XYZ file of N, CA and C in Angstrom:
732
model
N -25.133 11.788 6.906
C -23.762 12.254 7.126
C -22.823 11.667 6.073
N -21.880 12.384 5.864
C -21.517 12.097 4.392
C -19.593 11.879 5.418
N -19.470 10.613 4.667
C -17.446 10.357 6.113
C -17.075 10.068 4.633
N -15.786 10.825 4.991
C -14.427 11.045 4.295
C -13.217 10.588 5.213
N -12.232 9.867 4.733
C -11.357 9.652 5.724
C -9.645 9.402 5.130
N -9.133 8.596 5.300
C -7.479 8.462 5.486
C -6.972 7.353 5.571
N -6.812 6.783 4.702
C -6.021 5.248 4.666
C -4.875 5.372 4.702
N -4.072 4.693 5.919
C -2.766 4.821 6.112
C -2.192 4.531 7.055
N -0.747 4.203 7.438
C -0.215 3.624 8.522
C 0.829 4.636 9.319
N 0.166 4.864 10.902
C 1.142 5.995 11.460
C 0.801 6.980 10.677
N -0.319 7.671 11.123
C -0.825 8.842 10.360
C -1.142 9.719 11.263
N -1.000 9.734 12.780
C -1.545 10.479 13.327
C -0.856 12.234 12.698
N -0.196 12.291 12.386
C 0.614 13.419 11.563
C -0.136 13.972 10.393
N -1.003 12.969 9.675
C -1.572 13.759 8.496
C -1.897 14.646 8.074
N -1.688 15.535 7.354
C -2.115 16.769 6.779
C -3.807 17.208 6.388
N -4.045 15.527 6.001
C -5.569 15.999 5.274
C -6.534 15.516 6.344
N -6.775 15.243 7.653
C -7.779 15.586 8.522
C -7.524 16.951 8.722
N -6.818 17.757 8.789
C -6.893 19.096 9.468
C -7.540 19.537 8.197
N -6.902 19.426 7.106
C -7.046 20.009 6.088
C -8.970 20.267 5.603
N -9.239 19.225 5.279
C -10.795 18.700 5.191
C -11.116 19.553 6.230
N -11.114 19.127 8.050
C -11.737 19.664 8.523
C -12.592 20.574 8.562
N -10.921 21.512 8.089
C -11.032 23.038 8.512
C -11.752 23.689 7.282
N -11.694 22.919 5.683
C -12.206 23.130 4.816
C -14.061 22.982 5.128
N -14.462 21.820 5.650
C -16.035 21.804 6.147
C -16.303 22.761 6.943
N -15.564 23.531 7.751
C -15.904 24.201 9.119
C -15.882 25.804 7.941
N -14.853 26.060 7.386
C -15.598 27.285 6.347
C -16.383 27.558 5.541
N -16.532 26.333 4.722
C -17.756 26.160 3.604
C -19.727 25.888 4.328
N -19.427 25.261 6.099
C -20.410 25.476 6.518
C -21.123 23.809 6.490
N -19.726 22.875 5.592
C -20.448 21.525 5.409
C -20.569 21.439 6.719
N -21.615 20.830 7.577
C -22.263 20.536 8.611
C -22.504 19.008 8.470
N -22.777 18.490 7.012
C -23.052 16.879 7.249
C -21.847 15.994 6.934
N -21.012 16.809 6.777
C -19.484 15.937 6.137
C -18.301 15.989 7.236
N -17.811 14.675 7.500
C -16.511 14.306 8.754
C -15.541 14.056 7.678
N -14.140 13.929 8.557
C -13.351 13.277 8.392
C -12.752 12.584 9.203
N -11.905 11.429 9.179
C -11.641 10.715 9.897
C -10.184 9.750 9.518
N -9.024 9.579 10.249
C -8.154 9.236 10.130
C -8.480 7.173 10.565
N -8.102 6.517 9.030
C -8.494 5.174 9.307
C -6.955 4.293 9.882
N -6.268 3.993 10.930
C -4.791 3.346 11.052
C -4.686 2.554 10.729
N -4.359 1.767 9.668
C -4.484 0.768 9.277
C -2.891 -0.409 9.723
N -2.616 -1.495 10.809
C -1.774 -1.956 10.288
C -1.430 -3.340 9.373
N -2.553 -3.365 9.077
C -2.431 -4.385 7.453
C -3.263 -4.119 6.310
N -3.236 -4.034 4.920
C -4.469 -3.363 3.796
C -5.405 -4.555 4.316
N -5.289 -5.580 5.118
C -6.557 -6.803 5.261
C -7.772 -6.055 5.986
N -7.060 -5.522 6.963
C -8.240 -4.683 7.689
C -8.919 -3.911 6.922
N -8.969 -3.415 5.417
C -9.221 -2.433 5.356
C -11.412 -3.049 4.948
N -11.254 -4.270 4.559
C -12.878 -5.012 4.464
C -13.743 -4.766 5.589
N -13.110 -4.717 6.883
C -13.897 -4.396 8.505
C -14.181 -3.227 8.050
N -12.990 -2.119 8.079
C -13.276 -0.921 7.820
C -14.762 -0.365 7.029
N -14.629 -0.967 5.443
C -15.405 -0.494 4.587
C -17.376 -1.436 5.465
N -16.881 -2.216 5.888
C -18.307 -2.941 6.386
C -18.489 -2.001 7.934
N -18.285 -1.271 8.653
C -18.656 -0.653 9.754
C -18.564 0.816 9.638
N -18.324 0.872 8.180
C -18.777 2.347 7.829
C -19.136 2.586 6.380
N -20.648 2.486 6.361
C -21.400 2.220 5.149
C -21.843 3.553 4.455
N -21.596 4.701 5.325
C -21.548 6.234 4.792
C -20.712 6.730 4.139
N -19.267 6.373 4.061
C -18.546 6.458 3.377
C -18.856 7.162 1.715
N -18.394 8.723 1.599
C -18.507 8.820 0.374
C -17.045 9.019 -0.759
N -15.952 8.951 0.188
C -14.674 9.460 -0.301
C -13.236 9.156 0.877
N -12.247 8.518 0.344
C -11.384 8.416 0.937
C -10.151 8.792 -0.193
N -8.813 9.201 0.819
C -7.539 9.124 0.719
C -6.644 8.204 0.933
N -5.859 7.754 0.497
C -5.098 6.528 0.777
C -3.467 7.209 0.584
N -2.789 6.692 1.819
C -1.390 7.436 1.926
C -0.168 5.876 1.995
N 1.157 6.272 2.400
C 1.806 5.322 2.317
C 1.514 4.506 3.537
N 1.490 3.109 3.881
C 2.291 2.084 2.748
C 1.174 1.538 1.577
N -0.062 2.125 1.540
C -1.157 1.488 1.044
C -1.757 1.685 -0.678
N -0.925 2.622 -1.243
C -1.595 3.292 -2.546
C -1.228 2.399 -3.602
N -0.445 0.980 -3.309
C -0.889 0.160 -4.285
C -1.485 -0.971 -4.106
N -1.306 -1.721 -2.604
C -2.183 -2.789 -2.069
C -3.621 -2.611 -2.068
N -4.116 -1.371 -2.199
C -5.617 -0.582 -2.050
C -6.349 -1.397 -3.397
N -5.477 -1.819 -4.222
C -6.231 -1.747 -5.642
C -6.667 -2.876 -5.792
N -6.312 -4.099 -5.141
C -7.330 -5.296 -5.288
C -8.489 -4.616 -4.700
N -8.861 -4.214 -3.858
C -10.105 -4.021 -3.556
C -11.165 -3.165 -4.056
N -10.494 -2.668 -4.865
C -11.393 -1.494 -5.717
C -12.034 -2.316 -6.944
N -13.051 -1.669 -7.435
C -13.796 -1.882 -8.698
C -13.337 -2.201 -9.732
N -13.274 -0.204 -10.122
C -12.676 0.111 -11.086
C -11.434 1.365 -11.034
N -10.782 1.656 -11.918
C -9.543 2.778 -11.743
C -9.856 3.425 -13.565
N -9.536 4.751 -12.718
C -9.719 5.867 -13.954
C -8.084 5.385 -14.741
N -8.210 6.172 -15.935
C -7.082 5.752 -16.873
C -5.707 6.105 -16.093
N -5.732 7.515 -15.778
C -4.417 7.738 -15.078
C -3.889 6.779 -13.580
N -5.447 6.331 -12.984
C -4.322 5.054 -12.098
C -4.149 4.079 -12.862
N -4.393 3.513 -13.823
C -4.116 2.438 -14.480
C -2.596 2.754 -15.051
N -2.558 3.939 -15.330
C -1.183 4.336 -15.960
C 0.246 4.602 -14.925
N -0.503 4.887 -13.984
C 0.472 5.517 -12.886
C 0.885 3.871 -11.906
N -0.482 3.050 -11.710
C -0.367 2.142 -10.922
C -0.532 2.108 -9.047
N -0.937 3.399 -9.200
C -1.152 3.506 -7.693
C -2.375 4.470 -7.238
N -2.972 4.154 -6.784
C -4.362 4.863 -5.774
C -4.136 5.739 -4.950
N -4.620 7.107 -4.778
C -4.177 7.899 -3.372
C -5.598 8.881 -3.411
N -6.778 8.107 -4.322
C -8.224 8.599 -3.854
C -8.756 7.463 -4.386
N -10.276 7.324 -3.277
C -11.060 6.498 -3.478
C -12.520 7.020 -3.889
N -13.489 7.083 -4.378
C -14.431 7.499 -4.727
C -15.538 6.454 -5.042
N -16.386 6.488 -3.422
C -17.639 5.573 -3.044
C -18.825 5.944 -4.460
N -19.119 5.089 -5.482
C -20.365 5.451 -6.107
C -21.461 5.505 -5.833
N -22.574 5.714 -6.530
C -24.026 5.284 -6.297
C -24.322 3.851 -6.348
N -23.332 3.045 -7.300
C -24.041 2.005 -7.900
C -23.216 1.015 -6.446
N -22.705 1.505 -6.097
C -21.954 0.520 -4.669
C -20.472 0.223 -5.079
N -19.885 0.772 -5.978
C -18.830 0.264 -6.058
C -17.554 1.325 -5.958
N -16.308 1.283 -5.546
C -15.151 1.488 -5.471
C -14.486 1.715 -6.560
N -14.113 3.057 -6.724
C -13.300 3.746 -7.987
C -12.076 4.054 -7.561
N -10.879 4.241 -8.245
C -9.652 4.592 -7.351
C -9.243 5.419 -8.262
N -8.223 6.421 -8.285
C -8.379 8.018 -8.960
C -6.698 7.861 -8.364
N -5.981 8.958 -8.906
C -4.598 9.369 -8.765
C -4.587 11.206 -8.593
N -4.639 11.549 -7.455
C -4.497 12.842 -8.042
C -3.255 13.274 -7.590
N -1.766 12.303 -6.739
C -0.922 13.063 -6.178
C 0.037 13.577 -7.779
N 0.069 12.836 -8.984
C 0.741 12.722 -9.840
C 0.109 14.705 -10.458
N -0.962 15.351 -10.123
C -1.427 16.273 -10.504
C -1.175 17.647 -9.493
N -0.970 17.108 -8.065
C -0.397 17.666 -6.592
C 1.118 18.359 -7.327
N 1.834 17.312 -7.725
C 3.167 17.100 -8.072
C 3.176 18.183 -9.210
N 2.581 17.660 -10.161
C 2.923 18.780 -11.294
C 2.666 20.124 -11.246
N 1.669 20.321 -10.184
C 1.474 21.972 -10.156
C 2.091 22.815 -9.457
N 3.064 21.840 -8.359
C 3.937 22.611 -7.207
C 4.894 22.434 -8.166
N 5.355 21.769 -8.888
C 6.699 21.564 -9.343
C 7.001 22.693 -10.525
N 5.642 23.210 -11.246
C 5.517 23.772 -12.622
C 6.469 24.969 -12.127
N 6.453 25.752 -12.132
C 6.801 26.922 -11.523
C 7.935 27.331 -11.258
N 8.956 25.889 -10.806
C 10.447 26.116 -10.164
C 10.959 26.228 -11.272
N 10.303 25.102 -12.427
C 11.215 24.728 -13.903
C 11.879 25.552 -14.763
N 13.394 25.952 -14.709
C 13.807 26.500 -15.619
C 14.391 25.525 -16.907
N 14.804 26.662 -18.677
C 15.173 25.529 -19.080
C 15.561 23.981 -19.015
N 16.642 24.405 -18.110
C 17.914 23.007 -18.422
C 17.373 22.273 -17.585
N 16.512 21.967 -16.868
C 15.866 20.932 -16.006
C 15.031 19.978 -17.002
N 16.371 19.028 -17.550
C 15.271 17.947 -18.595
C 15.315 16.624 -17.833
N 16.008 16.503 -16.706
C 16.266 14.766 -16.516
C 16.138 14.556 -14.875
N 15.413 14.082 -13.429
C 15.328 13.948 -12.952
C 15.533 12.731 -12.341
N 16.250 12.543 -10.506
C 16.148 11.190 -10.302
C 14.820 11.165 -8.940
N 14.633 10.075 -9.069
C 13.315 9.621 -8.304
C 14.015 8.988 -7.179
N 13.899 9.480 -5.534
C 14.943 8.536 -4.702
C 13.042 7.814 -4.637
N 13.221 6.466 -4.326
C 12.409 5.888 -3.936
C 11.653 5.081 -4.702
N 10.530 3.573 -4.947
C 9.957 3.076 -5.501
C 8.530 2.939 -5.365
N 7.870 3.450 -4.772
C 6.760 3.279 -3.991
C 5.195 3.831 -4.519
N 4.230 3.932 -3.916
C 3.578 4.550 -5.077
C 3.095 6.344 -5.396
N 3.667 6.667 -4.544
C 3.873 8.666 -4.604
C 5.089 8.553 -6.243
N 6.279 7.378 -5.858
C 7.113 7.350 -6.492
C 6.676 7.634 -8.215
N 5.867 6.528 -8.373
C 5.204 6.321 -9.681
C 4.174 7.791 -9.894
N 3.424 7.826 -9.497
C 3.063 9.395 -9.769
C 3.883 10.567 -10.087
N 4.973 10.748 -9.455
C 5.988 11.613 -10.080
C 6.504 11.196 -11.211
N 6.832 9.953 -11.612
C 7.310 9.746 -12.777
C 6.396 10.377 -13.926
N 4.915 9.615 -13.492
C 3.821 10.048 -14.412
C 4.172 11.680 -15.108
N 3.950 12.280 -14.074
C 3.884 13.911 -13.987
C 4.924 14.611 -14.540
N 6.382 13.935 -14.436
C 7.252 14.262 -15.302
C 7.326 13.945 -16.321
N 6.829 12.776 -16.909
C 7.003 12.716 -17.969
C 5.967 13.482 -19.077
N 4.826 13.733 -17.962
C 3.525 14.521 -18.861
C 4.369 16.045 -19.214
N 5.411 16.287 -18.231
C 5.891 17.444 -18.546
C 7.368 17.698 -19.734
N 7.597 16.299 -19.880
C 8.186 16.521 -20.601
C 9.621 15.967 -20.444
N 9.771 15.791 -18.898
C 11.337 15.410 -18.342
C 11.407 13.810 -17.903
N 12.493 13.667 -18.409
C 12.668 11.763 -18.438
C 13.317 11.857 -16.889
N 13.237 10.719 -16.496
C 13.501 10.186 -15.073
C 13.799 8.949 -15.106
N 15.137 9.190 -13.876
C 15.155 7.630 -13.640
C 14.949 7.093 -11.623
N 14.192 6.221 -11.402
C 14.640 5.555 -10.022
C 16.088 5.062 -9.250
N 15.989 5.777 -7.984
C 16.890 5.461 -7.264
C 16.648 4.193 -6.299
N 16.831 3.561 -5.458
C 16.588 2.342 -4.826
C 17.943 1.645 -4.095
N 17.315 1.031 -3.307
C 18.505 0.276 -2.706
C 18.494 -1.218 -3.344
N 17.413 -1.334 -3.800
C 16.966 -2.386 -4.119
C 17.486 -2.545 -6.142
N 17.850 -3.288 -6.415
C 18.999 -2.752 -7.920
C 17.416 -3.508 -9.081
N 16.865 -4.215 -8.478
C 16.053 -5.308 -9.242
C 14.763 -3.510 -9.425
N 14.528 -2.715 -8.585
C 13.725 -1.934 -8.626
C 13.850 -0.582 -9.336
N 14.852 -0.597 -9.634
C 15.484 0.869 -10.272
C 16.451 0.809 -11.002
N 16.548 2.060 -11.798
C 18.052 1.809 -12.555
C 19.428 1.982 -12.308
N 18.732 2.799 -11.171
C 19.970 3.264 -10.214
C 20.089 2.993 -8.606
N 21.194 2.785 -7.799
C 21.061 2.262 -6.552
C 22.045 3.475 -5.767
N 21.287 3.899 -4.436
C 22.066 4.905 -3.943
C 23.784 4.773 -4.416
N 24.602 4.022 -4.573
C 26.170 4.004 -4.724
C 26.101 3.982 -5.844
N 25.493 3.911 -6.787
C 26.440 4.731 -8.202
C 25.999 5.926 -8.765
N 25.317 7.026 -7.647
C 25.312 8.006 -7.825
C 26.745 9.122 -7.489
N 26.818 9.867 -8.217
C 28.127 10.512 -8.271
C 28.060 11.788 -8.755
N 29.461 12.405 -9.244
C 29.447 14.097 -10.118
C 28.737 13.691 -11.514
N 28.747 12.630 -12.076
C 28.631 12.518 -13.277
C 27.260 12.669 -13.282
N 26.307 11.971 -12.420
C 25.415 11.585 -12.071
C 24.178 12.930 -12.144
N 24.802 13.817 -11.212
C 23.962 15.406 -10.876
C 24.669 15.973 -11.920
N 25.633 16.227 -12.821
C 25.759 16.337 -13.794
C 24.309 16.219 -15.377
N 23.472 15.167 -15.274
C 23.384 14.835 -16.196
C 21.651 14.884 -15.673
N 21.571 15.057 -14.112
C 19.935 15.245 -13.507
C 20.032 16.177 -12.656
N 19.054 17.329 -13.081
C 19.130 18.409 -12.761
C 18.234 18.824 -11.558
N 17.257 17.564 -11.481
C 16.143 17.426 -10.375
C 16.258 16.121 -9.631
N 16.391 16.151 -8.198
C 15.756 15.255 -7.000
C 14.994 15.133 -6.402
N 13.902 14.091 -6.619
C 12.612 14.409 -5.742
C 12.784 12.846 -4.867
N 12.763 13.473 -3.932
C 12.429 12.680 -2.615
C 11.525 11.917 -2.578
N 11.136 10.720 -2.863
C 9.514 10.343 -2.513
C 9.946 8.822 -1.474
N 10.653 9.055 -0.515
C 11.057 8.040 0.608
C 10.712 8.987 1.618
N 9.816 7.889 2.464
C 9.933 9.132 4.189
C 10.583 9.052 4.739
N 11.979 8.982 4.345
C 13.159 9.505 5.084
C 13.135 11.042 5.979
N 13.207 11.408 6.667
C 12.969 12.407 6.920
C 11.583 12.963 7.998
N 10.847 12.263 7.722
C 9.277 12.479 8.280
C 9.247 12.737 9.755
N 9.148 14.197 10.447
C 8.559 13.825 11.571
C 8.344 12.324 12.327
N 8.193 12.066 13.553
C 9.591 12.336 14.372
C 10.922 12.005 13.821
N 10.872 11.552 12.891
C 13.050 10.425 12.263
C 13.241 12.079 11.553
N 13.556 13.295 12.434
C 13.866 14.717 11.902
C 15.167 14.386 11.014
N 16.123 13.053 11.639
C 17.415 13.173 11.318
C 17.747 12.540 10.514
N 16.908 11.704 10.050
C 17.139 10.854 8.811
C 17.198 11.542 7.554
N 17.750 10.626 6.223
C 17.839 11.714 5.035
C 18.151 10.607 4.297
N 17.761 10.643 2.660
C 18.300 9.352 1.731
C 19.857 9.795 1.649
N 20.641 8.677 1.130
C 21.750 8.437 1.278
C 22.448 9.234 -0.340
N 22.154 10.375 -0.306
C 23.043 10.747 -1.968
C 24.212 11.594 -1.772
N 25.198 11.809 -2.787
C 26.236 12.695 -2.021
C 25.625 14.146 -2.592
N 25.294 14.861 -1.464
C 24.621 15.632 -1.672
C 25.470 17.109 -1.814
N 27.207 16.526 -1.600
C 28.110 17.868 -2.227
C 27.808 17.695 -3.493
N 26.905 17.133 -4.843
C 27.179 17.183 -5.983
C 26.032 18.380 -6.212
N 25.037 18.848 -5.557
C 23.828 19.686 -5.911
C 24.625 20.980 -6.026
N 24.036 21.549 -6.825
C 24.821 23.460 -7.362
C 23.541 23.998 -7.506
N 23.464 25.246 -7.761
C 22.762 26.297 -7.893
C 21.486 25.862 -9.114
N 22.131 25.198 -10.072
C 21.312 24.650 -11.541
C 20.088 23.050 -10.774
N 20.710 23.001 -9.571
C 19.740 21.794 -9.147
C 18.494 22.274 -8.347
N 17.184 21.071 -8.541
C 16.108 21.510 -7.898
C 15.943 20.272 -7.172
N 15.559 20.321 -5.458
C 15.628 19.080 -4.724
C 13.978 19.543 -4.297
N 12.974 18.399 -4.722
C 11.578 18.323 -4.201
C 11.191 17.576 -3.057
N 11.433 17.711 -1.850
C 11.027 16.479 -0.787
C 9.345 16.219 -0.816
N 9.030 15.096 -1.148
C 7.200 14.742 -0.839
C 6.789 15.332 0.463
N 8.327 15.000 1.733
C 7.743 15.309 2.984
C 7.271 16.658 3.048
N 6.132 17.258 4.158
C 5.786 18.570 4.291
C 5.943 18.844 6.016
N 6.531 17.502 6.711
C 5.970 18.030 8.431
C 7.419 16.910 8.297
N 8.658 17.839 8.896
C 8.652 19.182 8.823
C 8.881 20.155 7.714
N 8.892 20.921 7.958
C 8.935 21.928 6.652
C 10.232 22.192 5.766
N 11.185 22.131 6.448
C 12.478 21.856 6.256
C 13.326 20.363 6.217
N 13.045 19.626 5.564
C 14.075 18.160 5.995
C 15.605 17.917 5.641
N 16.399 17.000 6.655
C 17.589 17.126 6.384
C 18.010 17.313 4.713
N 16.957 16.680 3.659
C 17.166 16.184 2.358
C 17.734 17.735 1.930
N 16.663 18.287 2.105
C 16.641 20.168 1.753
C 17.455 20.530 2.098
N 17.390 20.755 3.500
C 18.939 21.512 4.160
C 20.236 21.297 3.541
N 20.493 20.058 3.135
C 21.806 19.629 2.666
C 21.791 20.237 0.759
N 20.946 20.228 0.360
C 20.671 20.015 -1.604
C 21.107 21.610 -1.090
N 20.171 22.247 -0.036
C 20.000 24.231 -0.129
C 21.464 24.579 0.041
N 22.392 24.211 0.712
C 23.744 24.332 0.822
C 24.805 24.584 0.023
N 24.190 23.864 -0.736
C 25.319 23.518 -1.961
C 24.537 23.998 -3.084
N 23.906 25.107 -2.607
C 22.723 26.477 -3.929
C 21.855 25.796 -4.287
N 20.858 24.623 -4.148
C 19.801 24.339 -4.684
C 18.677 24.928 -4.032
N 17.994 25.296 -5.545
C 16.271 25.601 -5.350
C 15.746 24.300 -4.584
N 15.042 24.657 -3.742
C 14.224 23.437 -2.745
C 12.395 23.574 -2.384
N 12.157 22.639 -2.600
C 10.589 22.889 -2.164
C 10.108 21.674 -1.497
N 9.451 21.776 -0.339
C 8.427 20.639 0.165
C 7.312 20.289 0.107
N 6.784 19.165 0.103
C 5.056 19.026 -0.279
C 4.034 19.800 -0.107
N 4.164 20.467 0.657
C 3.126 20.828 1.359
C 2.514 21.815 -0.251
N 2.698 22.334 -0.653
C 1.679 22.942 -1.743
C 1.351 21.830 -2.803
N 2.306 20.555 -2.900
C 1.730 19.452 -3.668
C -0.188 18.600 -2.811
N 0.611 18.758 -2.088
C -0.820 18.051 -0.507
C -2.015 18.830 -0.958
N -2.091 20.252 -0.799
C -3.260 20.722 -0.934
C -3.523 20.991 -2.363
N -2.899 20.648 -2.915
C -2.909 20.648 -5.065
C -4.035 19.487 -4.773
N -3.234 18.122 -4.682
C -4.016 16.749 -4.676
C -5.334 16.974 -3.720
N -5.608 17.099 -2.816
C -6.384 17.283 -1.873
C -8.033 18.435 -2.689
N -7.394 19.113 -3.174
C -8.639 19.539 -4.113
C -9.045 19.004 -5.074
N -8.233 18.506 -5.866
C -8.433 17.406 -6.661
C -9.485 16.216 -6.548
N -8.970 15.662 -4.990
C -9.433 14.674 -4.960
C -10.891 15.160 -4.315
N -11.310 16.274 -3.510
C -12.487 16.933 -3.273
C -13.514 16.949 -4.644
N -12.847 17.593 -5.705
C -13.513 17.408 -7.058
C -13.823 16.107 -7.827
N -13.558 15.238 -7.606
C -13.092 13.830 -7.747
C -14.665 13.189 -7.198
N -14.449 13.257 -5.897
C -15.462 12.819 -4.726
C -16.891 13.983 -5.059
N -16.707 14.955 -5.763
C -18.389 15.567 -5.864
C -18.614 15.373 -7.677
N -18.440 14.562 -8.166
C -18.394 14.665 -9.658
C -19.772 14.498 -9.250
């Protein structure tokens, strides 16, 4: 039996057990599970890997896609570049590989919205989805800067965003779970009368489908999109990843 599973905290919500599932149940895999791992410390995650020695492939979600990486082997170039893990890939030889594919999730949902004048994006959040978007934008071409509450972490801190500000970044991508199923009502803190018609607001979240972030950017004419076609971008990825 071949287990695939889900590193992550408060996951009963996840996208990629259904996802996998329902993917084995059409293709006919019969020897392949998935399985949601709860993790509430990355310490647990050594029990984990020792009481399940079948293990051929995991996902790793927030808070864990950069604490994951002491424990790994080795990391392909793009996590080394990106700095954060969100696939794991069990070898033959026994060892732990860690792979990035949300930074590739990101770029293929995002390709599509891009018109010209979209050269400069802000990143609300620091985390490690965070760093993958940076990656991905910049592979595309558009400079970015971090938002944060935290001033030591970013260049920017929710209060000195302003007109000048959406003025000069034409894209917001969400990568805080602000918003996430059940906290429906939560939302990062930007003034979100500055978004116009020329702005594109990306929330990471996908459940729900709509988050306050969106609702408010769509108001004030922004193009809006939610994860959910980034999720199943990465999610094949990381399927291809796990059968090299």
């Amino acid at each position: 039996m071949k287990v695939f599973g889900l590193l992550g905290k408060n996951i009963d919500y996840s996208f990629s057990k259904k996802h996998f599932t329902e993917r084995f149940a059409n293709t006919n895999a019969t020897d392949c599970i998935y399985e949601n791992f709860d993790l509430s410390s990355i310490d647990d995650f050594r029990a984990i890997l020792e009481n399940n020695p079948d293990f051929t492939g995991l996902n790793v979600t927030i808070p864990y896609k950069e604490s994951v990486i002491p424990y790994l082997h080795l990391l392909s170039k793009k996590a080394i570049a990106i700095g954060a893990v969100n696939v794991i890939r069990f070898m033959k030889n026994g060892k732990l590989k860690g792979y990035n594919s949300d930074y590739y999730g990101f770029k293929k949902a995002l390709k599509p919205l891009l018109k010209p004048h979209h050269k400069k994006a802000l990143i609300l959040g620091t985390g490690g989805s965070s760093k993958a978007v940076a990656f991905a934008l910049d592979e595309l071409g558009i400079t970015s800067d971090f938002v944060s509450r935290d001033e030591e972490k970013s260049s920017l801190t929710y209060e000195q965003l302003n007109a000048t500000t959406f003025e000069n970044f034409q894209i917001v991508v969400n990568c805080t779970p602000l918003g996430t199923s059940p906290n429906v009502v939560e939302f990062p803190p930007i003034p979100y009368q500055f978004f116009t018609e020329k702005h594109l607001a990306f929330d990471l979240i996908y459940n729900p489908e709509e988050t306050q972030f969106l609702k408010r950017a769509q108001q004030h004419g922004a193009i809006t999109k939610n994860g959910k076609d980034m999720l199943v971008f990465q999610a094949e990825k990381a399927w291809k990843i796990w059968n090299k």
